[in-house]
XYZ file of N, CA, C and O in Angstrom:
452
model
N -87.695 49.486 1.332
C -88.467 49.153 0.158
C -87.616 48.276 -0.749
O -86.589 48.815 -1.162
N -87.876 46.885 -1.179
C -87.159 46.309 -2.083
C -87.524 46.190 -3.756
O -87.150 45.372 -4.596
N -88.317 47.241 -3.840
C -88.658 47.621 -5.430
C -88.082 48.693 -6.002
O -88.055 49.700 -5.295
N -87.650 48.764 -6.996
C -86.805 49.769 -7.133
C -87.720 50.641 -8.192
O -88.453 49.956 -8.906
N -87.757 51.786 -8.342
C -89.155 52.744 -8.977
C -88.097 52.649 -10.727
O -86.978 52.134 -10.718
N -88.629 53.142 -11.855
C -88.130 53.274 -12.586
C -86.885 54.542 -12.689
O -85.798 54.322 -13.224
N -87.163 55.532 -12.239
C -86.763 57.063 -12.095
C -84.715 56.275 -11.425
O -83.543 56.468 -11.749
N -85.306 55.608 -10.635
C -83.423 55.267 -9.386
C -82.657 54.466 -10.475
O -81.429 54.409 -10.422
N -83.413 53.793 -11.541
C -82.386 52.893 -12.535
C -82.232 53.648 -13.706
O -81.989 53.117 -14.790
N -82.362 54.881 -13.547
C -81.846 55.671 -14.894
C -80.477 56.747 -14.173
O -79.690 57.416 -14.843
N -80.508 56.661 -12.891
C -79.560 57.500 -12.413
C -78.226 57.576 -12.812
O -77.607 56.514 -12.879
N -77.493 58.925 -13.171
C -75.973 58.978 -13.932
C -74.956 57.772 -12.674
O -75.101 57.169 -11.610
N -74.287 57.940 -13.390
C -72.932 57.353 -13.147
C -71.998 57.768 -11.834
O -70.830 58.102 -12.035
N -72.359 57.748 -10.937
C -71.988 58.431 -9.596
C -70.143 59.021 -9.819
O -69.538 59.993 -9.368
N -69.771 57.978 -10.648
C -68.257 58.344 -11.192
C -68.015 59.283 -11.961
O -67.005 59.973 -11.826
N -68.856 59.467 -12.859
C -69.303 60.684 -13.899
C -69.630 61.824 -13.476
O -69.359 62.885 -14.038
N -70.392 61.657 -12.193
C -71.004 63.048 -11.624
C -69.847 63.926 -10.840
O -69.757 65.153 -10.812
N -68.915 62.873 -10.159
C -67.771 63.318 -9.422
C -66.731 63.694 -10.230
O -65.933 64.606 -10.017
N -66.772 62.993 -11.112
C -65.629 63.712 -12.552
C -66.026 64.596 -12.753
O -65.154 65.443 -12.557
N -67.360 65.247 -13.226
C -67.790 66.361 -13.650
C -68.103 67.425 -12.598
O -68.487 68.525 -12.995
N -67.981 67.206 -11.379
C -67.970 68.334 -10.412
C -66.536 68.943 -10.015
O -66.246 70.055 -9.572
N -65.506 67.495 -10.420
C -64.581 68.093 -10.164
C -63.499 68.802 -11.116
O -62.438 69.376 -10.871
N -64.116 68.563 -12.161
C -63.776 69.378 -13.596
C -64.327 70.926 -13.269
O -63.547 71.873 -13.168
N -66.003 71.072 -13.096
C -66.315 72.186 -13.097
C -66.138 73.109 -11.656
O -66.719 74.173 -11.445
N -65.598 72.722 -11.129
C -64.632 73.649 -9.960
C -63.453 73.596 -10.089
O -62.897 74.356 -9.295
N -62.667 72.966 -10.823
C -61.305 73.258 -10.871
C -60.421 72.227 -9.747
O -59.237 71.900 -9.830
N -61.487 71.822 -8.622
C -60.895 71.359 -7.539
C -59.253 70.318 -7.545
O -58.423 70.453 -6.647
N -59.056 69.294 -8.768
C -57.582 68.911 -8.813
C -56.586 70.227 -9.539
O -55.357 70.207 -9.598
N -57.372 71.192 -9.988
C -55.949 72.623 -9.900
C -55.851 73.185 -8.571
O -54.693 73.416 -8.223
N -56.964 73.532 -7.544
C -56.880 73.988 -6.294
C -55.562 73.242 -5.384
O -54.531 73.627 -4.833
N -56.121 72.243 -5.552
C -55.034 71.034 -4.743
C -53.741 71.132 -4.936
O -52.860 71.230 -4.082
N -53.622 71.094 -6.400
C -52.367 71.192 -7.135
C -51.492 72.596 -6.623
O -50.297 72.736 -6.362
N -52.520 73.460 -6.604
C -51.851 74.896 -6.318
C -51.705 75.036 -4.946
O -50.708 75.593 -4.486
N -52.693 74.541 -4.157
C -52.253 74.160 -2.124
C -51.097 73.202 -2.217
O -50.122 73.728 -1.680
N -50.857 72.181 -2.616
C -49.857 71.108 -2.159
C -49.007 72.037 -2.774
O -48.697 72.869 -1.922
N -48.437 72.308 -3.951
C -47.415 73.267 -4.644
C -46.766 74.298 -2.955
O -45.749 74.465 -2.282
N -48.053 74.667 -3.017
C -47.479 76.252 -2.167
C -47.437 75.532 -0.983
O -47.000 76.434 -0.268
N -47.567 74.550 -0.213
C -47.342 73.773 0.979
C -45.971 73.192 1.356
O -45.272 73.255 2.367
N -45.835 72.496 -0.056
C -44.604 72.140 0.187
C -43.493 72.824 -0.235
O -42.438 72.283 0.094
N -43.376 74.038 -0.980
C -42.791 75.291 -1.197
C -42.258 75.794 0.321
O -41.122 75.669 0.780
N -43.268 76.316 0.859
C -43.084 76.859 2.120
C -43.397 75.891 3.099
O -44.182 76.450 3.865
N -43.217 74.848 3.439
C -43.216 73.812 4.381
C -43.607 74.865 5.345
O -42.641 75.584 5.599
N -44.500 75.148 5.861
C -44.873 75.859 7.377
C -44.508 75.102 8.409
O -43.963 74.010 8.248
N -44.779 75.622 9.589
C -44.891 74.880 11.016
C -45.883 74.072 11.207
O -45.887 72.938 11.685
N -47.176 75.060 10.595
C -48.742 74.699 11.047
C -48.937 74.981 9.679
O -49.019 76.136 9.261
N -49.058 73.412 8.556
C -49.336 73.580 7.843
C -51.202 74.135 7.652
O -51.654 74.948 6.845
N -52.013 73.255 8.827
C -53.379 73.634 8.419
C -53.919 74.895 8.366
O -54.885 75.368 7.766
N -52.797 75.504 9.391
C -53.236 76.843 9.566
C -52.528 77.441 7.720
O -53.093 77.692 6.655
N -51.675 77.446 7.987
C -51.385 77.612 5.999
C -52.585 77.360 5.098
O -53.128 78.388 4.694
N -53.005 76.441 4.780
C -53.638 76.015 4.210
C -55.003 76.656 4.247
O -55.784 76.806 3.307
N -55.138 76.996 5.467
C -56.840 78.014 5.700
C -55.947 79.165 4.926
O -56.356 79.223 3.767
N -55.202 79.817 5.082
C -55.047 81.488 4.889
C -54.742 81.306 2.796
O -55.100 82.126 1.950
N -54.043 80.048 2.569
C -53.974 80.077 1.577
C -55.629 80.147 0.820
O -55.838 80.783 -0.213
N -56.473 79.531 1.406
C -57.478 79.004 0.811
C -58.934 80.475 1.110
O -60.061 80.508 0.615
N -58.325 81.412 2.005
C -58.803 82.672 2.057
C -58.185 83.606 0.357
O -58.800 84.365 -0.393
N -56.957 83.155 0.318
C -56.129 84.016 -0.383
C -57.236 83.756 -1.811
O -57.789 84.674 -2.417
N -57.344 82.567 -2.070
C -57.927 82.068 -3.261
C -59.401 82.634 -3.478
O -59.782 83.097 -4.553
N -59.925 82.574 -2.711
C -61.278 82.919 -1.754
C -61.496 84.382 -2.667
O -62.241 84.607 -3.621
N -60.604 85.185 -2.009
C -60.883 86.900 -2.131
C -60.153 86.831 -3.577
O -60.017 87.980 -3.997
N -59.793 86.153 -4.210
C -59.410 86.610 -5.607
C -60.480 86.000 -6.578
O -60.920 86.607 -7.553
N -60.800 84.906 -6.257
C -62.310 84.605 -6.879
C -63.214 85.887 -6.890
O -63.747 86.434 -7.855
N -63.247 86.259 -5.401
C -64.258 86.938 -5.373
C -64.431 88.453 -6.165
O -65.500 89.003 -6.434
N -63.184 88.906 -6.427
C -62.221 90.288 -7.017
C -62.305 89.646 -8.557
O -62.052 90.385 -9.509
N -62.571 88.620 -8.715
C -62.469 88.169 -10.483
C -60.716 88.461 -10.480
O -60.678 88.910 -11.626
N -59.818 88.501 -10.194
C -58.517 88.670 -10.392
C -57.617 87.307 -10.178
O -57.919 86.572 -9.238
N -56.512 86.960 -11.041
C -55.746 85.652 -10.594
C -55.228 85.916 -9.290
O -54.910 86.917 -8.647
N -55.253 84.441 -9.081
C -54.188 84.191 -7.726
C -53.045 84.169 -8.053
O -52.578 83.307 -8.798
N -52.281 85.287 -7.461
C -50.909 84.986 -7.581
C -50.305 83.743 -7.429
O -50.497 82.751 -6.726
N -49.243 84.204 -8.593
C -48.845 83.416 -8.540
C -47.055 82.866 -6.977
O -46.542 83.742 -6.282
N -46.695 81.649 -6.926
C -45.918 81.327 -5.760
C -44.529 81.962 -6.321
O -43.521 81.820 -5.629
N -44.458 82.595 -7.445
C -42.796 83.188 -7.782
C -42.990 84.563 -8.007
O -44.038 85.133 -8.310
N -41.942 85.007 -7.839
C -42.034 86.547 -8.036
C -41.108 86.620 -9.563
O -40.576 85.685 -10.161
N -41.147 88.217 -9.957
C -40.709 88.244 -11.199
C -38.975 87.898 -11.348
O -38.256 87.421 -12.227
N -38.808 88.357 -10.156
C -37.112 87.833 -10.428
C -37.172 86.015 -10.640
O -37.100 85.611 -11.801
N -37.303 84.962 -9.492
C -37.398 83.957 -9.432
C -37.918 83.855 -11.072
O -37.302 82.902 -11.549
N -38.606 84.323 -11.881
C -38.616 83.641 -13.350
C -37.497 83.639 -13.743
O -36.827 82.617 -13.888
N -37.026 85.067 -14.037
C -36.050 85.706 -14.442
C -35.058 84.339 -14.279
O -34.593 83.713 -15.232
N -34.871 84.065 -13.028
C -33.713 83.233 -13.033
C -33.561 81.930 -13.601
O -32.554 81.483 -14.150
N -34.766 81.309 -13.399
C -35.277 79.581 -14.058
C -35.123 79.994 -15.143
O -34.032 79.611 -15.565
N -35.861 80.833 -16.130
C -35.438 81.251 -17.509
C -33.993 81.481 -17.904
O -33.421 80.917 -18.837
N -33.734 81.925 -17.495
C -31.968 81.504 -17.569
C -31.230 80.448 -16.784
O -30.002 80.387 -16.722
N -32.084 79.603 -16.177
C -31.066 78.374 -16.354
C -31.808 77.505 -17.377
O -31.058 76.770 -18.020
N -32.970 77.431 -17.639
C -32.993 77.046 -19.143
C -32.601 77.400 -20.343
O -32.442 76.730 -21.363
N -32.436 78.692 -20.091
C -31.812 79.283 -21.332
C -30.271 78.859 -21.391
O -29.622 79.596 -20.648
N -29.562 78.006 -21.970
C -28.411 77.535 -21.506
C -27.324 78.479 -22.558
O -26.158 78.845 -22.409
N -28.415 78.678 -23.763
C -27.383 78.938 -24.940
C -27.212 81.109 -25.068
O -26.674 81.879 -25.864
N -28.046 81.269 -23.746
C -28.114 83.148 -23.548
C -28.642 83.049 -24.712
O -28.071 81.988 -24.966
N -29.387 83.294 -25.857
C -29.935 83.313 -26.915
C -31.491 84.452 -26.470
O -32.015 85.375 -27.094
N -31.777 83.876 -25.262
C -33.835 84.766 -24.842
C -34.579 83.805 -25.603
O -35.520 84.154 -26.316
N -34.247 82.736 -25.502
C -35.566 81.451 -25.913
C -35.160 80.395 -25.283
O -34.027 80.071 -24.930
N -36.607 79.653 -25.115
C -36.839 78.041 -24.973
C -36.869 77.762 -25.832
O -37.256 78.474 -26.758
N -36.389 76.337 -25.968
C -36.848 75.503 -27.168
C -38.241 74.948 -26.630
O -38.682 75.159 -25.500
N -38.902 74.148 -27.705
C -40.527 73.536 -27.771
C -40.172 72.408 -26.762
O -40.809 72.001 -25.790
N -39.020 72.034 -27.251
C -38.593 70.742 -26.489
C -38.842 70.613 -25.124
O -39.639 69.846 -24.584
N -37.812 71.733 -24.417
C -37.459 72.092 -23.489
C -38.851 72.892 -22.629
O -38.695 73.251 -21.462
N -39.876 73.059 -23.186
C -40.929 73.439 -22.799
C -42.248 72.066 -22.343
O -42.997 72.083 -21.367
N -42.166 71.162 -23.261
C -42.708 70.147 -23.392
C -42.157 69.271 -22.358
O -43.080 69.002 -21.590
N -40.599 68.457 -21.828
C -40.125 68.301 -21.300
C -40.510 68.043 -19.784
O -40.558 68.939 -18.941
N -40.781 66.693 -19.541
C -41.303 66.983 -17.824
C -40.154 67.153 -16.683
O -40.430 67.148 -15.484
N -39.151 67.267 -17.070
C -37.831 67.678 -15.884
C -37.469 69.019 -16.213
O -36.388 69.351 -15.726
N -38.211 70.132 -17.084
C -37.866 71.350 -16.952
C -39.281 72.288 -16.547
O -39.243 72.872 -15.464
N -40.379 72.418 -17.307
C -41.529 73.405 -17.217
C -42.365 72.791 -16.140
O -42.767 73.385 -15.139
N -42.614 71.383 -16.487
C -43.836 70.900 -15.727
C -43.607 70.806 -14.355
O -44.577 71.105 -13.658
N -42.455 70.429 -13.702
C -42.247 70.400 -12.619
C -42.582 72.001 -11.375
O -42.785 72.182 -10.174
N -42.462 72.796 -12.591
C -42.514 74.133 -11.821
C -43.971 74.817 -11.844
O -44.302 75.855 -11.271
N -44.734 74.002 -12.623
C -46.257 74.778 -12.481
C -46.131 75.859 -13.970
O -47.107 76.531 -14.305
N -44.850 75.902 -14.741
C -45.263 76.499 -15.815
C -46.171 76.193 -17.163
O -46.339 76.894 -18.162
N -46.619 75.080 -16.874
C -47.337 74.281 -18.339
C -48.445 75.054 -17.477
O -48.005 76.183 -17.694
N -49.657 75.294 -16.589
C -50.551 75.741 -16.556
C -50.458 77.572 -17.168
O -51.352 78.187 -17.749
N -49.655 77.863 -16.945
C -49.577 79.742 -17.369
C -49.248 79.782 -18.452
O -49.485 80.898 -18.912
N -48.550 78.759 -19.550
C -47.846 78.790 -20.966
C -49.168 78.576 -21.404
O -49.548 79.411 -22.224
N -50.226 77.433 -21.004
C -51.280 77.212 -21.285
C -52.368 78.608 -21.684
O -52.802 79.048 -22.748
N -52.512 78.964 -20.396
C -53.464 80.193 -20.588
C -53.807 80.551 -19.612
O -54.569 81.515 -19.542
């Protein structure tokens, strides 16, 4: 058909719609949190990783509970004290803000909320 109806020239922004689907799933944090934990644990068989991770996510959706997180409580323990340079029990704002100390580690999403 080379007429185009009125209804097809009001259609959104195909760029807009994909921005907004991928806002309302979260899908560039999913990624973020698979590539994170991928290249963390470099597997053998990464795809097979990647399914069990993506089960893991799966059943915690489904439980309403977070996905754990890829560190355990010691592993903070320790990054917190190598930022903590001055033994004091604080970050500075700086040092939080900073993209060669927090952001690199996935802590700006949990400081967040």
């Amino acid at each position: 058909n080379l007429f185009v109806g009125v209804g097809e020239m009001t259609r959104k922004d195909p760029r807009s719609d994909a921005e907004q689907y991928l806002e309302s799933h979260n899908i560039r944090g999913l990624f973020k949190h698979l590539s994170t934990k991928l290249l963390f644990a470099k597997p053998e068989d990464p795809k097979a990783f990647l399914v069990e991770e993506l089960k893991k996510v799966h059943e915690c959706q489904q439980a309403q509970t977070p996905v754990p997180s890829m560190f355990e409580e010691k592993d903070l323990i320790a990054m917190f004290g190598m930022f903590d340079i001055t033994g004091c029990g604080k970050i500075s704002h700086t040092q939080v803000d900073s993209p060669w100390t927090i952001e690199p580690l996935g802590f700006s999403e949990i400081l967040a909320g």
